[in-house]
Short mmCIF file of C-alpha atoms in Angstrom, two decimals:
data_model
loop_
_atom_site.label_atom_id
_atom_site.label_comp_id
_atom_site.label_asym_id
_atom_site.label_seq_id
_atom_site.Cartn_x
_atom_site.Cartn_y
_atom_site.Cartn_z
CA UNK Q 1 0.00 0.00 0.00
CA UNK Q 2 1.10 3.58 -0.93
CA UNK Q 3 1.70 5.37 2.74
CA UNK Q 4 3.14 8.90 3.25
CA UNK Q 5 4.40 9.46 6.73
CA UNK Q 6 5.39 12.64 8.57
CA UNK Q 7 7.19 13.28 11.20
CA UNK Q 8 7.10 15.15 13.92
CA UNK Q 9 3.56 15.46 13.91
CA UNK Q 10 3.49 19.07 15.47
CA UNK Q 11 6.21 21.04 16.98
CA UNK Q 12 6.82 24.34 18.47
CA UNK Q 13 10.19 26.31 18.30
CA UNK Q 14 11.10 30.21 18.96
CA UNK Q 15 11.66 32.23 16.24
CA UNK Q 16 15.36 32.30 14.36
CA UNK Q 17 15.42 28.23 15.50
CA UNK Q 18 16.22 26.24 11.83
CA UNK Q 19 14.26 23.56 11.30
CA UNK Q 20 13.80 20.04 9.88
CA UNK Q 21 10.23 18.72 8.84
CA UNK Q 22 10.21 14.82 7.56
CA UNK Q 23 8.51 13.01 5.34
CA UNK Q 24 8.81 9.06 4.21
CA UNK Q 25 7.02 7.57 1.74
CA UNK Q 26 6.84 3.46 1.28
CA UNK Q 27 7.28 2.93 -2.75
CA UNK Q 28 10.38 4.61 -4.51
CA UNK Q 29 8.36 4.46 -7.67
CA UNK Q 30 7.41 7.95 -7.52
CA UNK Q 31 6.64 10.39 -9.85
CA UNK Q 32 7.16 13.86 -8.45
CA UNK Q 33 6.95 14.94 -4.21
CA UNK Q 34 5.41 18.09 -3.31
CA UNK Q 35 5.38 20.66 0.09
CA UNK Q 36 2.20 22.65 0.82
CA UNK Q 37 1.34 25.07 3.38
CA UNK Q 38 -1.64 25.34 5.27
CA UNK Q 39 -3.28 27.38 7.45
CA UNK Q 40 -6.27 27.13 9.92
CA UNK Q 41 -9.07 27.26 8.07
CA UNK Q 42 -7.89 27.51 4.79
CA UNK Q 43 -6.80 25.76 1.38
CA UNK Q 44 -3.03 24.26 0.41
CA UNK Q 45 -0.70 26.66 -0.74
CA UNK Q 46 2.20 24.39 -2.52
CA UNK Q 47 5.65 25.27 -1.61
CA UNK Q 48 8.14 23.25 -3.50
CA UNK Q 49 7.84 21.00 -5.76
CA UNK Q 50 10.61 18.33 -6.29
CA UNK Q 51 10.57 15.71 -9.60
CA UNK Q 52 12.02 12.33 -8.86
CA UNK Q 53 14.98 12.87 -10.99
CA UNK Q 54 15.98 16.34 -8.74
CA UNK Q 55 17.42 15.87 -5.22
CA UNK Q 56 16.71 19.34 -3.81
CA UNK Q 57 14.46 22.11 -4.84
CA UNK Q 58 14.98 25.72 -2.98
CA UNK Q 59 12.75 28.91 -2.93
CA UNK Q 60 13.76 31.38 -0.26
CA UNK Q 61 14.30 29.93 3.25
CA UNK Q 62 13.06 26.60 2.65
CA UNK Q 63 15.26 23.76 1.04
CA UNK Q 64 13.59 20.32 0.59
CA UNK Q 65 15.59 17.48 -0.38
CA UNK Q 66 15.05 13.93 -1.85
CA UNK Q 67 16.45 10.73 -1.50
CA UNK Q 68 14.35 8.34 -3.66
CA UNK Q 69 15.83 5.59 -2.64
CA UNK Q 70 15.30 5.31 1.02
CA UNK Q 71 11.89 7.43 0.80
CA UNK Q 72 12.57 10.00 2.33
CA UNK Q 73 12.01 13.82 2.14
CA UNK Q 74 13.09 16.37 4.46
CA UNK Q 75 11.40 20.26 4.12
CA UNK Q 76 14.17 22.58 5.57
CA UNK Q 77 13.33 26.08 7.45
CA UNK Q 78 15.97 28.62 8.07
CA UNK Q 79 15.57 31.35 10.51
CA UNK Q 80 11.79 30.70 10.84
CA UNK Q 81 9.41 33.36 11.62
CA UNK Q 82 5.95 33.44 13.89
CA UNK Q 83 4.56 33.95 10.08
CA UNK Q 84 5.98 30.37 9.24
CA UNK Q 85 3.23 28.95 12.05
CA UNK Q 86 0.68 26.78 10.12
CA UNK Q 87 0.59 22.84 9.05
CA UNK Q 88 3.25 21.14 6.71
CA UNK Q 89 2.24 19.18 4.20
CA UNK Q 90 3.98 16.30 2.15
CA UNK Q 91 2.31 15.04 -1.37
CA UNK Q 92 4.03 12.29 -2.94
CA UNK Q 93 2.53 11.52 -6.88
CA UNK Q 94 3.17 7.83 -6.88
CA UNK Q 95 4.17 6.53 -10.54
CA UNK Q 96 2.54 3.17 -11.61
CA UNK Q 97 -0.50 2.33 -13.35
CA UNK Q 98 -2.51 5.50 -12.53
CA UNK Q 99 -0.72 8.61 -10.68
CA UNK Q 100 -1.95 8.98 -7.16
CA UNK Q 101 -1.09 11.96 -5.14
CA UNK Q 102 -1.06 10.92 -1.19
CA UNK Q 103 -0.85 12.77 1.42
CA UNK Q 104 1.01 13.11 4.97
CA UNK Q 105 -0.78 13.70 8.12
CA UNK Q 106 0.97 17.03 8.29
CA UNK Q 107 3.85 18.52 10.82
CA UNK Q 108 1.65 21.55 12.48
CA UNK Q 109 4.45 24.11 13.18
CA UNK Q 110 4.08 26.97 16.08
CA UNK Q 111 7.16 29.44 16.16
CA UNK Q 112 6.54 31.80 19.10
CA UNK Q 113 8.51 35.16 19.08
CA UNK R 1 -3.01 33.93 -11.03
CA UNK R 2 -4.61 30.51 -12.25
CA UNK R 3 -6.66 29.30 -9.56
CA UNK R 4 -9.02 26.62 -8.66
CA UNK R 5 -12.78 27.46 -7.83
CA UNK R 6 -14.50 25.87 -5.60
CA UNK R 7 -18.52 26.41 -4.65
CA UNK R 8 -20.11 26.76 -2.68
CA UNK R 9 -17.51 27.72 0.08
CA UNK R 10 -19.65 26.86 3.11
CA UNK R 11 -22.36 24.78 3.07
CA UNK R 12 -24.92 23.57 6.50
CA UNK R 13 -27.35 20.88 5.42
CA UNK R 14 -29.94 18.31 7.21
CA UNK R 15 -29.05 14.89 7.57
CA UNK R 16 -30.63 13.19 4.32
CA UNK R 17 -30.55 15.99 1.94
CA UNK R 18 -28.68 16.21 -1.44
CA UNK R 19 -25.27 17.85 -1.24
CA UNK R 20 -23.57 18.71 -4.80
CA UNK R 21 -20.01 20.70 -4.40
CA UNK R 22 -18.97 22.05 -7.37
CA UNK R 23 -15.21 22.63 -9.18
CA UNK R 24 -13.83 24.58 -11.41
CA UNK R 25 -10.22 23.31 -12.65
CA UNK R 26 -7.58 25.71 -14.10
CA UNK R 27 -8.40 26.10 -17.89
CA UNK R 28 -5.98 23.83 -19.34
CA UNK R 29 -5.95 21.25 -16.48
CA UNK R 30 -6.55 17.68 -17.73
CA UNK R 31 -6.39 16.09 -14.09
CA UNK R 32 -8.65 16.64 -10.94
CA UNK R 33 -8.50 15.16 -7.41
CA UNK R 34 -11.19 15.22 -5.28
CA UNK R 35 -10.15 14.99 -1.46
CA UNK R 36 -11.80 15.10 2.02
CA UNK R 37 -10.43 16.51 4.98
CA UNK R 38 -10.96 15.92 8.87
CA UNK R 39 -9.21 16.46 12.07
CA UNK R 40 -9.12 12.39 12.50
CA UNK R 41 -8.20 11.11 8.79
CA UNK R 42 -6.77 14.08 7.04
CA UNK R 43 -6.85 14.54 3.43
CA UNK R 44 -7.99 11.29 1.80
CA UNK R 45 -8.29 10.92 -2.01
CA UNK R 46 -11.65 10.29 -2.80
CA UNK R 47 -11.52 10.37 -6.71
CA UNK R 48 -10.02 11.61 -9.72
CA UNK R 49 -10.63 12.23 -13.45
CA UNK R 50 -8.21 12.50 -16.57
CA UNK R 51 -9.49 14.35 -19.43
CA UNK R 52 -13.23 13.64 -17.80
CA UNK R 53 -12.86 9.69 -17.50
CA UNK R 54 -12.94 8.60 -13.81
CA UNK R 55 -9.30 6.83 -12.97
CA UNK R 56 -10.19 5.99 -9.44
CA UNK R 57 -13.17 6.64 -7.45
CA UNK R 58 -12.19 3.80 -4.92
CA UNK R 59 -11.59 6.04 -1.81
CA UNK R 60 -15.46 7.18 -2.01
CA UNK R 61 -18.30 5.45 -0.24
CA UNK R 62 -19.88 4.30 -3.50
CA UNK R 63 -23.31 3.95 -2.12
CA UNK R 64 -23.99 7.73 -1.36
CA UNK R 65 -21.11 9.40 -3.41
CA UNK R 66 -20.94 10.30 -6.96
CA UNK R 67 -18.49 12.53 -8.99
CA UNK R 68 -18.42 13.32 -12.40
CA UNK R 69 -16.58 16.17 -15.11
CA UNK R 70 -20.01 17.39 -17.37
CA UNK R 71 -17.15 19.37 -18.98
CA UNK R 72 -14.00 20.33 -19.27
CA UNK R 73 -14.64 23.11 -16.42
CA UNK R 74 -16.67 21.77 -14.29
CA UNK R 75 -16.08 19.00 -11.77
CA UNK R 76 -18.54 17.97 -9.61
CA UNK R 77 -19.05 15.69 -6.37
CA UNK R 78 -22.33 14.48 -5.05
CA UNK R 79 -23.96 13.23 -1.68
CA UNK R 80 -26.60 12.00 -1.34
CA UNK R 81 -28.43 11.65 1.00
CA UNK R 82 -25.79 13.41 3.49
CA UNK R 83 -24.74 11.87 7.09
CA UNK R 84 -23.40 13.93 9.87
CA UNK R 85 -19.95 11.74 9.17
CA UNK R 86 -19.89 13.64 5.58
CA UNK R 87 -19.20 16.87 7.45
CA UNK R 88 -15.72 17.82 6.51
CA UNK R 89 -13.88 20.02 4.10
CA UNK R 90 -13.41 19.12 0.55
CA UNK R 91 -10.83 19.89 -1.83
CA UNK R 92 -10.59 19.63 -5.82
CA UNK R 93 -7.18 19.97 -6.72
CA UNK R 94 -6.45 20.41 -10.82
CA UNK R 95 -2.86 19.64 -12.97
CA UNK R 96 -1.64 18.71 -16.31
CA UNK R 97 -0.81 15.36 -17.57
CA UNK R 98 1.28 13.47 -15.46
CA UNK R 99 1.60 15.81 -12.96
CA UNK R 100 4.64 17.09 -13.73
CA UNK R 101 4.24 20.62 -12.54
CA UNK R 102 2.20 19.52 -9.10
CA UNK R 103 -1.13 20.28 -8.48
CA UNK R 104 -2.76 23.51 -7.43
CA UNK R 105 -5.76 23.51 -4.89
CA UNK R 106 -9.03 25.05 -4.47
CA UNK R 107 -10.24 27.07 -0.87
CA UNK R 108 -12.47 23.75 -0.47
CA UNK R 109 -15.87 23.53 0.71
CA UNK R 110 -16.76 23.02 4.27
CA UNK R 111 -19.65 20.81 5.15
CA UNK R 112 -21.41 20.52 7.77
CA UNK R 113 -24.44 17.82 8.34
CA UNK R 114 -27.11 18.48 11.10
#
């Protein structure tokens, strides 16, 4: 079965802490893995997105990485910020027969000031 | 910006009454997900569509749920008749293809079953 896992599942840090969300997924056949944003109450913003063939995908302070082999993905946050506070998401797009994007339970993030 | 509509954005309705939630994919999108979220489960895929032919529909309780693509711009997904369980927020997500440039998400409509 296709499983997404994430880890920790919430986690609260001052502000200017770096930080290290994870995500592990149970098939390496995988098409694509994407990071989304979410906040209380509303929709999925998507961060990064990372193809199977890439091994890290940047936009400002956040870094993800890939290793496809040992399915894993870690979502990297430098410096974070009490605007960073809101749930993590992971989306892996398995490959195989028909694409299936699965989700994570989330990492919910607090970063006090 | 390309965005995903979703309608109605709140809905309240009585146990047993016809729910439909409507989608409208990014003009160009071949692909649409349909997910649910709660508190307990989280987002689960409930169906999706290719170029208007249902791929999966597996994760949706088939006796009460329906979805279906009328068109190219319209998605919709149907309950009926609604349980107090159904009461969660749902999600339509559209892409191209494969998926190659991820998926971009609607505001979702929340449900809520009396």
């Amino acid at each position: 079965k296709q499983e997404v896992t994430q880890i920790p599942a919430a986690l609260s840090v001052p502000e200017g802490e770096n930080l290290v969300l994870n995500c592990s997924f149970t098939d390496s056949a995988i098409y694509n893995l994407q990071w989304f944003r979410q906040d209380p109450g509303k929709g999925l913003t998507s961060l990064l997105l990372i193809q199977s063939s890439q091994r890290e995908q940047t936009s400002g302070r956040l870094n993800a990485s890939l290793d496809k082999s040992s399915g894993r993905s870690t979502l990297y946050i430098a410096a974070s910020q009490p605007g960073d506070s809101a749930t993590y998401l992971c989306a892996v797009l398995f490959s195989g027969g028909y694409n299936k994007l699965i989700f994570g339970a989330g990492t919910r993030l607090a970063v006090h000031p | 910006d390309a965005r995903v509509t979703q309608t109605p954005r709140h809905k309240v309705t009585e146990m047993g009454q016809e729910v439909t939630m409507r989608c409208q994919p990014i003009l160009g999108h071949n692909t649409v997900f349909w997910y649910r979220q709660t508190m307990m489960q989280g987002l689960e895929l409930l169906a999706y569509f290719r170029n208007r032919a249902p791929l999966d529909d597996s994760g949706m309780p088939k006796d009460r749920f329906s979805a279906e693509m009328p068109d190219a711009t319209l998605a919709t997904l149907k309950i009926q008749p609604s349980e107090p369980r159904d009461s969660a927020v749902y999600f339509c997500a559209s892409g191209q293809g494969q998926g190659s440039y991820g998926y971009t998400f609607g505001s979702g409509t929340r449900l809520t079953v009396v």
